[in-house]
Amino acid sequence: MSKTAGIIVIGNEILSGKTKDENSPYLIRELRDLGVNVRKISIIPDELRFIADEVRTFSTSYDYVFTTGGVGPTHDDLTMEGISHAFGRRMHRHPELEASIRHFYSRELIDGNLRMADIPEGARLVGGKGMWFPVVAVENVYIFPGVPEILQKKFERIKETFREAPFYLREVYLKADEGQIAATLHRVLADFPDLLLGSYPYFDNPVYSIKLTLESKDSAYLERAHAALLSQLAMIDLRPLNAGL
Amino acid sequence: MSKTAGIIVIGNEILSGKTKDENSPYLIRELRDLGVNVRKISIIPDELRFIADEVRTFSTSYDYVFTTGGVGPTHDDLTMEGISHAFGRRMHRHPELEASIRHFYSRELIDGNLRMADIPEGARLVGGKGMWFPVVAVENVYIFPGVPEILQKKFERIKETFREAPFYLREVYLKADEGQIAATLHRVLADFPDLLLGSYPYFDNPVYSIKLTLESKDSAYLERAHAALLSQLAMIDLRPLNAGL
């Protein structure tokens, strides 16, 4: 069984259409490549109750939780406080983070900046020394900023700790109507219940009208399922456009 | 108070990174333009339990719920069944939808196609006659397909029914650090508690480093809040880059 993940995107700017969420597509792609199974994504407002509820639920539902957004020094940055509520922990000023911030701002430091050193008690700093702000983690929740460039730099630093067995993928392209193949897909799934099988219609592609995706972490199982699908399709006179692959 | 909305994106292909979700950004933008306040977006797998739970929760939390994906004829199209579970309704074959499908496929119709006429009992068809498949709605849940072109065509047909008072927006651009302005923003919010105020840092823009967004459905209130913000910023010697606007 692969590890599961949930992603919580925190930000009114996404929900009001001012900013497009680039972070969840990035994390989805990276986590899939790492072999991690992303089960759910939530996009929620900068509100304490929302953040606390969502983090609490995700933390018990998935192996890893990633949050993005809401970690700056202004009134709408409520992620740390929301997470402390979720786990019933108090907030405290973390000495190591405080030192980083004092060093970074040097003589220009003002009180507002130090708010970024306030994190839930018992939080861990991951990603090692020398990082321009490490990743803060509380239990299985990894906290990232909303700015994509910084999120990506931080994720790059810790991503290998999440790597596990990869997913194997086969694709089959057909010129057909989904209704024609529904029963065939059911039969293949009856024989290969662990196969991850997707069927996607395309209405504007001149070459194919269905893409089937077959996935598994067991490559031998995947190849057997793929062969079974091809022979079932041949029985209803359908030949994949990429049959030779 | 503006009406609220939640969007539920249903599809393993999004969570596994095979397809990028274009539908929620589209719906967010459209709904904002219509004056509707989008409160939450969930992206969930093609699984009955997920769909039923999410639809049930969203339906009681928001005025409108929009689902995308999972409405075709194959094994992974479970949206209709999930929604029928959410509301404790049975599925039935809808005569008007069945007639549309029979007409569309004509002599090429096979049983698999007719599965698309199976919807929850008591569901309404909205969007009027002559539409290539109307929008199916159950209580406050509007059901859309995952294919963006079709979703958009369908949404265009019914969107005016959601229109209400618009949001008014003011933006303020600053060259500053967020820590410098945090206290100022708190003061403005103390005087204008209903103001929707966002503060967003930019680390790679040569001209500005903070964008502030001020929003309200009450344009006079917005203008007063905007003026108050500008005078507060002047007190800490900060001049917006777009002060003349």
Coordinates of C-alpha atoms in Angstrom, one line a residue:
Chain A
M1 CA 0.0 0.0 0.0
S2 CA 1.4 3.4 -0.9
K3 CA 1.4 6.3 1.5
T4 CA -1.4 8.8 1.2
A5 CA -1.3 12.6 1.2
G6 CA -3.8 15.5 1.5
I7 CA -3.1 19.0 0.4
I8 CA -4.7 22.1 2.0
V9 CA -4.4 25.3 0.1
I10 CA -5.1 28.3 2.4
G11 CA -5.9 31.6 0.8
N12 CA -8.8 34.0 0.0
E13 CA -6.9 35.2 -3.0
I14 CA -7.4 31.8 -4.7
L15 CA -11.1 31.5 -3.8
S16 CA -11.8 35.0 -5.0
G17 CA -10.0 34.4 -8.3
K18 CA -7.2 37.0 -7.8
T19 CA -4.4 34.4 -7.9
K20 CA -4.4 31.0 -9.6
D21 CA -3.3 28.1 -7.4
E22 CA 0.0 26.9 -8.8
N23 CA 1.0 25.0 -5.7
S24 CA -1.4 22.1 -5.6
P25 CA -0.7 21.1 -9.3
Y26 CA 3.1 21.3 -8.5
L27 CA 2.7 19.2 -5.3
I28 CA 0.4 16.7 -7.0
R29 CA 2.9 16.1 -9.8
E30 CA 5.9 15.8 -7.4
L31 CA 4.1 13.5 -5.0
R32 CA 3.0 11.2 -7.8
D33 CA 6.5 11.0 -9.1
L34 CA 7.6 10.1 -5.5
G35 CA 5.0 7.3 -5.5
V36 CA 2.7 9.0 -3.0
N37 CA -1.0 8.8 -3.5
V38 CA -2.7 12.2 -3.2
R39 CA -6.3 11.5 -1.9
K40 CA -7.8 14.9 -1.4
I41 CA -7.1 18.7 -1.9
S42 CA -9.0 21.4 -0.1
I43 CA -8.9 25.1 -0.9
I44 CA -10.1 27.1 2.1
P45 CA -10.2 30.7 3.3
D46 CA -7.8 32.5 5.7
E47 CA -10.0 31.7 8.7
L48 CA -9.0 30.0 11.9
R49 CA -12.0 27.6 12.2
F50 CA -11.6 26.4 8.6
I51 CA -7.9 25.8 9.0
A52 CA -8.2 24.1 12.3
D53 CA -11.0 21.8 11.2
E54 CA -9.4 20.9 7.9
V55 CA -6.0 20.2 9.4
R56 CA -7.4 18.0 12.1
T57 CA -9.5 15.9 9.7
F58 CA -6.7 15.6 7.1
S59 CA -4.1 14.7 9.8
T60 CA -6.1 11.7 10.9
S61 CA -7.1 10.7 7.3
Y62 CA -3.7 10.7 5.4
D63 CA -0.1 9.8 6.1
Y64 CA 1.2 13.2 5.0
V65 CA -0.5 16.6 5.0
F66 CA 0.9 19.6 3.1
T67 CA -0.4 23.1 3.7
T68 CA 0.3 26.1 1.5
G69 CA -0.2 29.8 2.3
G70 CA -1.0 31.9 5.3
V71 CA 2.5 32.0 6.9
G72 CA 3.5 35.7 6.6
P73 CA 3.3 38.4 9.3
T74 CA 0.0 40.0 8.4
H75 CA -3.6 39.7 9.8
D76 CA -4.6 37.2 7.1
D77 CA -1.7 34.8 7.9
L78 CA -3.4 32.4 10.2
T79 CA -2.0 29.0 9.3
M80 CA 0.3 28.5 12.3
E81 CA -2.5 29.5 14.7
G82 CA -5.0 27.3 12.9
I83 CA -2.7 24.3 13.1
S84 CA -2.0 25.0 16.8
H85 CA -5.8 24.9 17.3
A86 CA -6.1 21.7 15.3
F87 CA -3.7 19.9 17.7
G88 CA -4.6 21.7 20.9
R89 CA -1.1 23.1 21.2
R90 CA 0.0 26.6 22.3
M91 CA 1.9 28.9 20.1
H92 CA 5.4 29.9 21.1
R93 CA 8.3 32.0 19.7
H94 CA 10.8 29.5 18.4
P95 CA 14.4 30.5 19.3
E96 CA 16.1 29.1 16.2
L97 CA 13.6 30.8 13.9
E98 CA 13.8 34.0 15.8
A99 CA 17.6 34.0 15.4
S100 CA 17.2 33.4 11.6
I101 CA 14.8 36.3 11.3
R102 CA 17.0 38.6 13.3
H103 CA 20.0 37.6 11.2
F104 CA 18.1 38.1 7.9
Y105 CA 16.6 41.5 8.8
S106 CA 19.6 42.7 10.8
R107 CA 19.2 46.3 11.9
E108 CA 16.0 46.7 9.9
L109 CA 14.1 44.3 12.0
I110 CA 10.8 45.4 13.4
D111 CA 8.4 43.6 15.7
G112 CA 6.1 42.6 12.9
N113 CA 8.7 40.4 11.3
L114 CA 9.2 38.3 14.4
R115 CA 5.6 37.1 14.2
M116 CA 7.0 34.6 11.6
A117 CA 9.0 32.9 14.4
D118 CA 5.7 32.1 16.2
I119 CA 4.8 28.4 15.6
P120 CA 3.0 25.7 17.5
E121 CA 4.8 24.1 20.5
G122 CA 6.5 20.9 19.7
A123 CA 6.8 21.8 16.0
R124 CA 9.9 20.4 14.2
L125 CA 12.1 22.3 11.8
V126 CA 13.0 20.0 8.8
G127 CA 15.1 20.5 5.8
G128 CA 18.4 21.1 7.6
K129 CA 20.6 24.0 8.4
G130 CA 21.5 26.7 5.9
M131 CA 18.0 26.9 4.4
W132 CA 16.4 30.3 4.2
F133 CA 13.8 29.3 6.7
P134 CA 13.4 25.5 7.2
V135 CA 10.1 23.7 6.7
V136 CA 8.0 23.7 9.9
A137 CA 6.2 20.4 10.6
V138 CA 3.7 19.6 13.3
E139 CA 3.1 15.8 13.6
N140 CA 2.4 14.7 10.0
V141 CA 1.6 18.2 8.7
Y142 CA 4.2 20.0 6.6
I143 CA 3.7 23.8 6.4
F144 CA 4.6 25.7 3.2
P145 CA 4.3 29.3 2.1
G146 CA 2.0 30.4 -0.7
V147 CA 4.6 31.9 -2.9
P148 CA 5.3 29.2 -5.5
E149 CA 9.0 29.9 -5.9
I150 CA 9.7 29.5 -2.2
L151 CA 7.4 26.6 -1.8
Q152 CA 9.2 24.8 -4.6
K153 CA 12.7 25.5 -3.2
K154 CA 11.6 24.2 0.2
F155 CA 9.9 21.1 -1.2
E156 CA 13.0 20.2 -3.2
R157 CA 15.0 20.2 0.0
I158 CA 12.9 17.6 1.7
K159 CA 11.1 15.6 -1.0
E160 CA 13.4 12.6 -1.0
T161 CA 12.2 11.7 2.5
F162 CA 8.8 10.9 1.0
R163 CA 10.0 8.7 -1.9
E164 CA 8.7 5.1 -2.2
A165 CA 7.9 2.5 -4.9
P166 CA 6.8 4.2 -8.1
F167 CA 3.5 4.0 -10.0
Y168 CA 3.6 2.2 -13.4
L169 CA 1.4 3.6 -16.1
R170 CA 0.0 2.3 -19.4
E171 CA -2.2 4.3 -21.7
V172 CA -4.6 3.1 -24.4
Y173 CA -6.1 5.4 -27.0
L174 CA -9.3 4.5 -28.8
K175 CA -11.6 5.9 -31.4
A176 CA -14.9 4.9 -29.8
D177 CA -17.8 5.9 -27.5
E178 CA -17.4 5.3 -23.8
G179 CA -20.7 3.6 -23.7
Q180 CA -19.3 0.9 -26.0
I181 CA -16.5 -0.1 -23.7
A182 CA -18.1 0.3 -20.2
A183 CA -18.9 -3.4 -19.9
T184 CA -15.5 -4.4 -21.1
L185 CA -13.8 -2.2 -18.5
H186 CA -16.0 -3.8 -15.8
R187 CA -14.9 -7.2 -16.8
V188 CA -11.2 -6.3 -16.7
L189 CA -11.7 -4.8 -13.2
A190 CA -13.5 -7.9 -12.0
D191 CA -10.3 -9.9 -12.9
F192 CA -7.9 -7.1 -11.8
P193 CA -9.6 -5.5 -8.8
D194 CA -6.4 -3.6 -7.7
L195 CA -5.9 -2.0 -11.1
L196 CA -6.3 1.8 -11.1
L197 CA -8.3 2.2 -14.3
G198 CA -9.4 5.5 -15.7
S199 CA -11.5 6.3 -18.8
Y200 CA -11.5 9.8 -20.2
P201 CA -13.6 11.0 -23.2
Y202 CA -12.3 13.6 -25.6
F203 CA -14.7 15.5 -27.8
D204 CA -12.4 17.7 -29.8
N205 CA -9.5 15.4 -30.7
P206 CA -9.4 14.4 -34.3
V207 CA -7.4 11.2 -33.6
Y208 CA -8.8 9.6 -30.5
S209 CA -12.0 10.0 -28.4
I210 CA -11.1 7.9 -25.3
K211 CA -7.9 7.7 -23.3
L212 CA -7.7 4.8 -20.9
T213 CA -5.1 4.9 -18.1
L214 CA -4.0 1.7 -16.3
E215 CA -1.8 2.1 -13.2
S216 CA -0.3 -0.1 -10.5
K217 CA 2.7 -0.2 -8.3
D218 CA 3.1 -3.8 -9.4
S219 CA 4.5 -3.7 -12.9
A220 CA 3.9 -7.4 -13.7
Y221 CA 0.3 -7.1 -12.5
L222 CA -0.1 -4.0 -14.7
E223 CA 1.3 -5.8 -17.8
R224 CA -1.2 -8.7 -17.3
A225 CA -4.1 -6.3 -16.9
H226 CA -3.0 -4.4 -20.0
A227 CA -2.8 -7.6 -22.0
A228 CA -6.2 -8.7 -20.7
L229 CA -7.7 -5.3 -21.7
L230 CA -6.3 -5.5 -25.2
S231 CA -7.7 -9.0 -25.8
Q232 CA -11.1 -8.0 -24.4
L233 CA -11.2 -4.9 -26.7
A234 CA -10.4 -7.2 -29.6
M235 CA -13.5 -9.2 -28.8
I236 CA -15.7 -6.2 -29.4
D237 CA -13.7 -5.3 -32.6
L238 CA -11.9 -2.3 -31.1
R239 CA -8.2 -1.8 -31.8
P240 CA -6.2 0.7 -29.8
L241 CA -4.6 3.4 -31.8
N242 CA -1.3 2.8 -29.9
A243 CA -1.6 -1.0 -30.0
G244 CA 2.0 -1.5 -30.9
L245 CA 3.4 0.2 -27.9
Chain B
M1 CA -24.7 39.1 2.7
S2 CA -23.7 37.5 -0.5
K3 CA -24.6 34.0 -1.4
T4 CA -21.9 31.4 -0.8
A5 CA -20.8 28.5 -3.0
G6 CA -18.6 25.4 -2.8
I7 CA -17.1 23.5 -5.7
I8 CA -16.4 19.8 -5.6
V9 CA -14.0 18.5 -8.3
I10 CA -14.4 14.7 -8.7
G11 CA -11.6 12.9 -10.5
N12 CA -8.7 10.6 -10.0
E13 CA -7.1 12.1 -13.1
I14 CA -6.7 15.4 -11.3
L15 CA -5.3 13.9 -8.0
S16 CA -2.8 11.7 -9.9
G17 CA -1.5 14.6 -12.0
K18 CA -2.7 13.3 -15.4
T19 CA -5.0 16.2 -16.0
K20 CA -4.9 19.7 -14.7
D21 CA -8.1 21.0 -13.1
E22 CA -9.3 23.8 -15.4
N23 CA -12.8 23.8 -14.1
S24 CA -12.5 25.2 -10.6
P25 CA -10.4 28.2 -11.8
Y26 CA -13.1 28.9 -14.4
L27 CA -16.0 28.5 -12.0
I28 CA -14.2 30.7 -9.3
R29 CA -13.7 33.5 -11.8
E30 CA -17.3 33.3 -13.2
L31 CA -18.9 33.1 -9.7
R32 CA -16.8 36.0 -8.4
D33 CA -18.0 38.1 -11.4
L34 CA -21.5 37.1 -10.6
G35 CA -21.1 38.4 -7.0
V36 CA -21.1 34.9 -5.5
N37 CA -18.7 34.2 -2.6
V38 CA -16.8 30.9 -3.2
R39 CA -15.9 29.5 0.3
K40 CA -14.4 26.1 -0.4
I41 CA -13.1 23.8 -3.1
S42 CA -12.5 20.1 -2.7
I43 CA -10.8 17.8 -5.2
I44 CA -11.7 14.2 -4.4
P45 CA -11.4 10.7 -6.0
D46 CA -14.0 8.8 -8.0
E47 CA -15.2 7.0 -4.9
L48 CA -18.8 6.8 -3.7
R49 CA -18.1 7.4 0.0
F50 CA -16.0 10.5 -0.8
I51 CA -18.6 12.0 -3.1
A52 CA -21.5 11.3 -0.8
D53 CA -19.8 12.8 2.3
E54 CA -18.5 15.8 0.5
V55 CA -21.8 16.6 -1.2
R56 CA -23.8 16.2 2.0
T57 CA -21.5 18.5 3.9
F58 CA -21.2 21.1 1.2
S59 CA -25.0 21.1 0.6
T60 CA -25.7 22.2 4.2
S61 CA -22.8 24.6 4.4
Y62 CA -23.2 26.7 1.2
D63 CA -26.0 28.2 -0.8
Y64 CA -24.9 26.6 -4.0
V65 CA -22.8 23.6 -4.7
F66 CA -21.2 22.8 -8.1
T67 CA -19.7 19.4 -8.9
T68 CA -17.5 18.7 -11.9
G69 CA -16.6 15.3 -13.3
G70 CA -17.7 11.7 -13.0
V71 CA -20.9 11.8 -15.1
G72 CA -20.0 9.6 -18.1
P73 CA -21.1 5.9 -18.6
T74 CA -18.0 4.1 -17.3
H75 CA -17.1 2.4 -14.0
D76 CA -15.3 5.5 -12.7
D77 CA -18.3 7.8 -13.2
L78 CA -19.9 7.7 -9.8
T79 CA -21.1 11.3 -9.3
M80 CA -24.8 10.7 -9.8
E81 CA -24.8 7.7 -7.5
G82 CA -22.7 9.6 -4.9
I83 CA -25.2 12.4 -4.9
S84 CA -28.2 10.1 -4.6
H85 CA -26.4 8.6 -1.5
A86 CA -25.8 12.0 -0.1
F87 CA -29.5 12.8 -0.1
G88 CA -30.8 9.3 0.6
R89 CA -32.6 9.2 -2.7
R90 CA -32.9 6.4 -5.2
M91 CA -31.6 6.5 -8.7
H92 CA -34.0 6.3 -11.6
R93 CA -33.9 6.5 -15.4
H94 CA -35.1 9.9 -16.3
P95 CA -37.6 9.8 -19.3
E96 CA -36.6 13.1 -20.8
L97 CA -32.9 12.4 -20.6
E98 CA -33.4 8.9 -22.0
A99 CA -35.2 10.5 -24.9
S100 CA -32.4 12.9 -25.5
I101 CA -29.8 10.1 -25.5
R102 CA -31.8 7.9 -27.8
H103 CA -32.2 10.8 -30.2
F104 CA -28.5 11.7 -30.1
Y105 CA -27.2 8.2 -30.6
S106 CA -30.1 7.1 -32.9
R107 CA -29.4 3.6 -34.3
E108 CA -26.0 3.4 -32.8
L109 CA -27.4 3.4 -29.2
I110 CA -26.2 0.7 -26.9
D111 CA -27.2 0.0 -23.4
G112 CA -24.0 1.6 -21.9
N113 CA -25.0 5.0 -23.2
L114 CA -28.3 4.9 -21.4
R115 CA -26.5 4.9 -18.1
M116 CA -26.2 8.7 -18.5
A117 CA -30.0 9.0 -18.1
D118 CA -29.8 7.5 -14.6
I119 CA -30.0 10.3 -12.1
P120 CA -31.3 10.7 -8.5
E121 CA -35.0 10.8 -8.0
G122 CA -36.5 14.3 -7.8
A123 CA -33.5 15.8 -9.6
R124 CA -34.4 18.8 -11.8
L125 CA -33.2 19.6 -15.3
V126 CA -32.2 23.2 -15.6
G127 CA -31.0 25.3 -18.5
G128 CA -34.0 24.8 -20.7
K129 CA -34.9 22.9 -23.8
G130 CA -32.7 22.5 -26.8
M131 CA -29.5 22.1 -24.8
W132 CA -27.3 19.2 -25.6
F133 CA -28.1 17.7 -22.2
P134 CA -29.4 20.1 -19.6
V135 CA -27.8 20.7 -16.3
V136 CA -29.0 18.2 -13.7
A137 CA -29.6 19.7 -10.2
V138 CA -30.5 18.0 -6.9
E139 CA -31.6 20.4 -4.2
N140 CA -28.8 23.1 -4.2
V141 CA -26.3 20.9 -6.1
Y142 CA -25.6 21.6 -9.8
I143 CA -23.9 18.7 -11.6
F144 CA -21.4 19.4 -14.4
P145 CA -19.2 17.2 -16.5
G146 CA -15.4 17.2 -16.3
V147 CA -14.8 18.1 -19.9
P148 CA -14.1 21.9 -19.7
E149 CA -15.6 22.9 -23.0
I150 CA -18.9 21.2 -22.1
L151 CA -18.9 22.5 -18.6
Q152 CA -18.4 26.0 -19.8
K153 CA -21.2 25.8 -22.4
K154 CA -23.6 24.5 -19.8
F155 CA -22.6 27.1 -17.1
E156 CA -23.0 29.9 -19.6
R157 CA -26.6 28.8 -20.1
I158 CA -27.6 29.0 -16.5
K159 CA -25.2 31.5 -14.9
E160 CA -27.5 34.6 -14.9
T161 CA -29.7 32.8 -12.4
F162 CA -26.9 33.2 -9.8
R163 CA -26.1 36.9 -10.4
E164 CA -26.3 39.3 -7.5
A165 CA -24.6 42.6 -6.2
P166 CA -21.0 42.7 -7.4
F167 CA -17.8 42.9 -5.4
Y168 CA -15.9 46.2 -5.6
L169 CA -12.1 46.0 -5.6
R170 CA -9.3 48.5 -4.8
E171 CA -5.7 47.5 -5.1
V172 CA -2.7 49.2 -3.4
Y173 CA 0.9 48.4 -4.4
L174 CA 3.8 49.1 -2.0
K175 CA 7.5 48.7 -1.9
A176 CA 7.9 47.6 1.7
D177 CA 8.1 44.5 3.9
E178 CA 4.9 43.0 5.2
G179 CA 6.2 43.2 8.7
Q180 CA 6.2 47.0 8.4
I181 CA 2.6 47.3 7.6
A182 CA 1.0 44.5 9.7
A183 CA 0.0 46.9 12.6
T184 CA -1.4 49.4 10.1
L185 CA -3.6 46.8 8.5
H186 CA -4.9 45.7 11.9
R187 CA -5.9 49.3 12.7
V188 CA -7.8 49.7 9.4
L189 CA -9.6 46.4 10.0
A190 CA -10.5 47.5 13.5
D191 CA -12.3 50.5 12.0
F192 CA -13.7 48.6 9.0
P193 CA -14.4 45.1 10.2
D194 CA -16.4 44.2 7.1
L195 CA -13.6 45.0 4.7
L196 CA -12.1 42.1 2.8
L197 CA -8.5 42.9 3.1
G198 CA -5.7 40.8 1.6
S199 CA -1.9 41.3 1.8
Y200 CA 0.3 39.5 -0.7
P201 CA 4.1 39.6 -0.8
Y202 CA 6.1 39.4 -4.0
F203 CA 9.7 38.5 -3.9
D204 CA 10.7 38.7 -7.6
N205 CA 8.9 41.9 -8.8
P206 CA 11.3 44.8 -9.4
V207 CA 8.6 47.4 -8.9
Y208 CA 6.5 46.4 -5.9
S209 CA 6.8 43.9 -3.1
I210 CA 3.3 44.0 -1.6
K211 CA -0.1 44.0 -3.2
L212 CA -3.0 44.9 -0.9
T213 CA -6.5 44.1 -2.0
L214 CA -9.5 45.8 -0.5
E215 CA -13.0 44.5 -1.3
S216 CA -16.6 45.0 -0.4
K217 CA -20.0 44.9 -1.9
D218 CA -20.6 48.4 -0.5
S219 CA -18.7 50.8 -2.7
A220 CA -19.0 53.7 -0.3
Y221 CA -17.7 51.7 2.5
L222 CA -14.8 50.5 0.3
E223 CA -13.9 54.0 -0.6
R224 CA -13.8 55.1 3.0
A225 CA -11.7 52.1 4.0
H226 CA -9.3 52.8 1.1
A227 CA -8.9 56.5 2.1
A228 CA -8.3 55.4 5.7
L229 CA -5.7 53.0 4.6
L230 CA -3.9 55.5 2.5
S231 CA -3.7 58.0 5.4
Q232 CA -2.6 55.3 7.8
L233 CA 0.2 54.3 5.4
A234 CA 1.3 58.0 5.1
M235 CA 1.7 58.1 8.9
I236 CA 4.4 55.4 8.6
D237 CA 5.9 57.2 5.6
L238 CA 4.8 54.7 3.0
R239 CA 3.4 56.0 -0.3
P240 CA 1.6 53.5 -2.5
L241 CA 3.1 53.2 -6.0
N242 CA -0.4 53.6 -7.5
A243 CA -1.5 56.4 -5.1
G244 CA -2.9 58.5 -7.9
L245 CA -5.5 55.9 -9.0

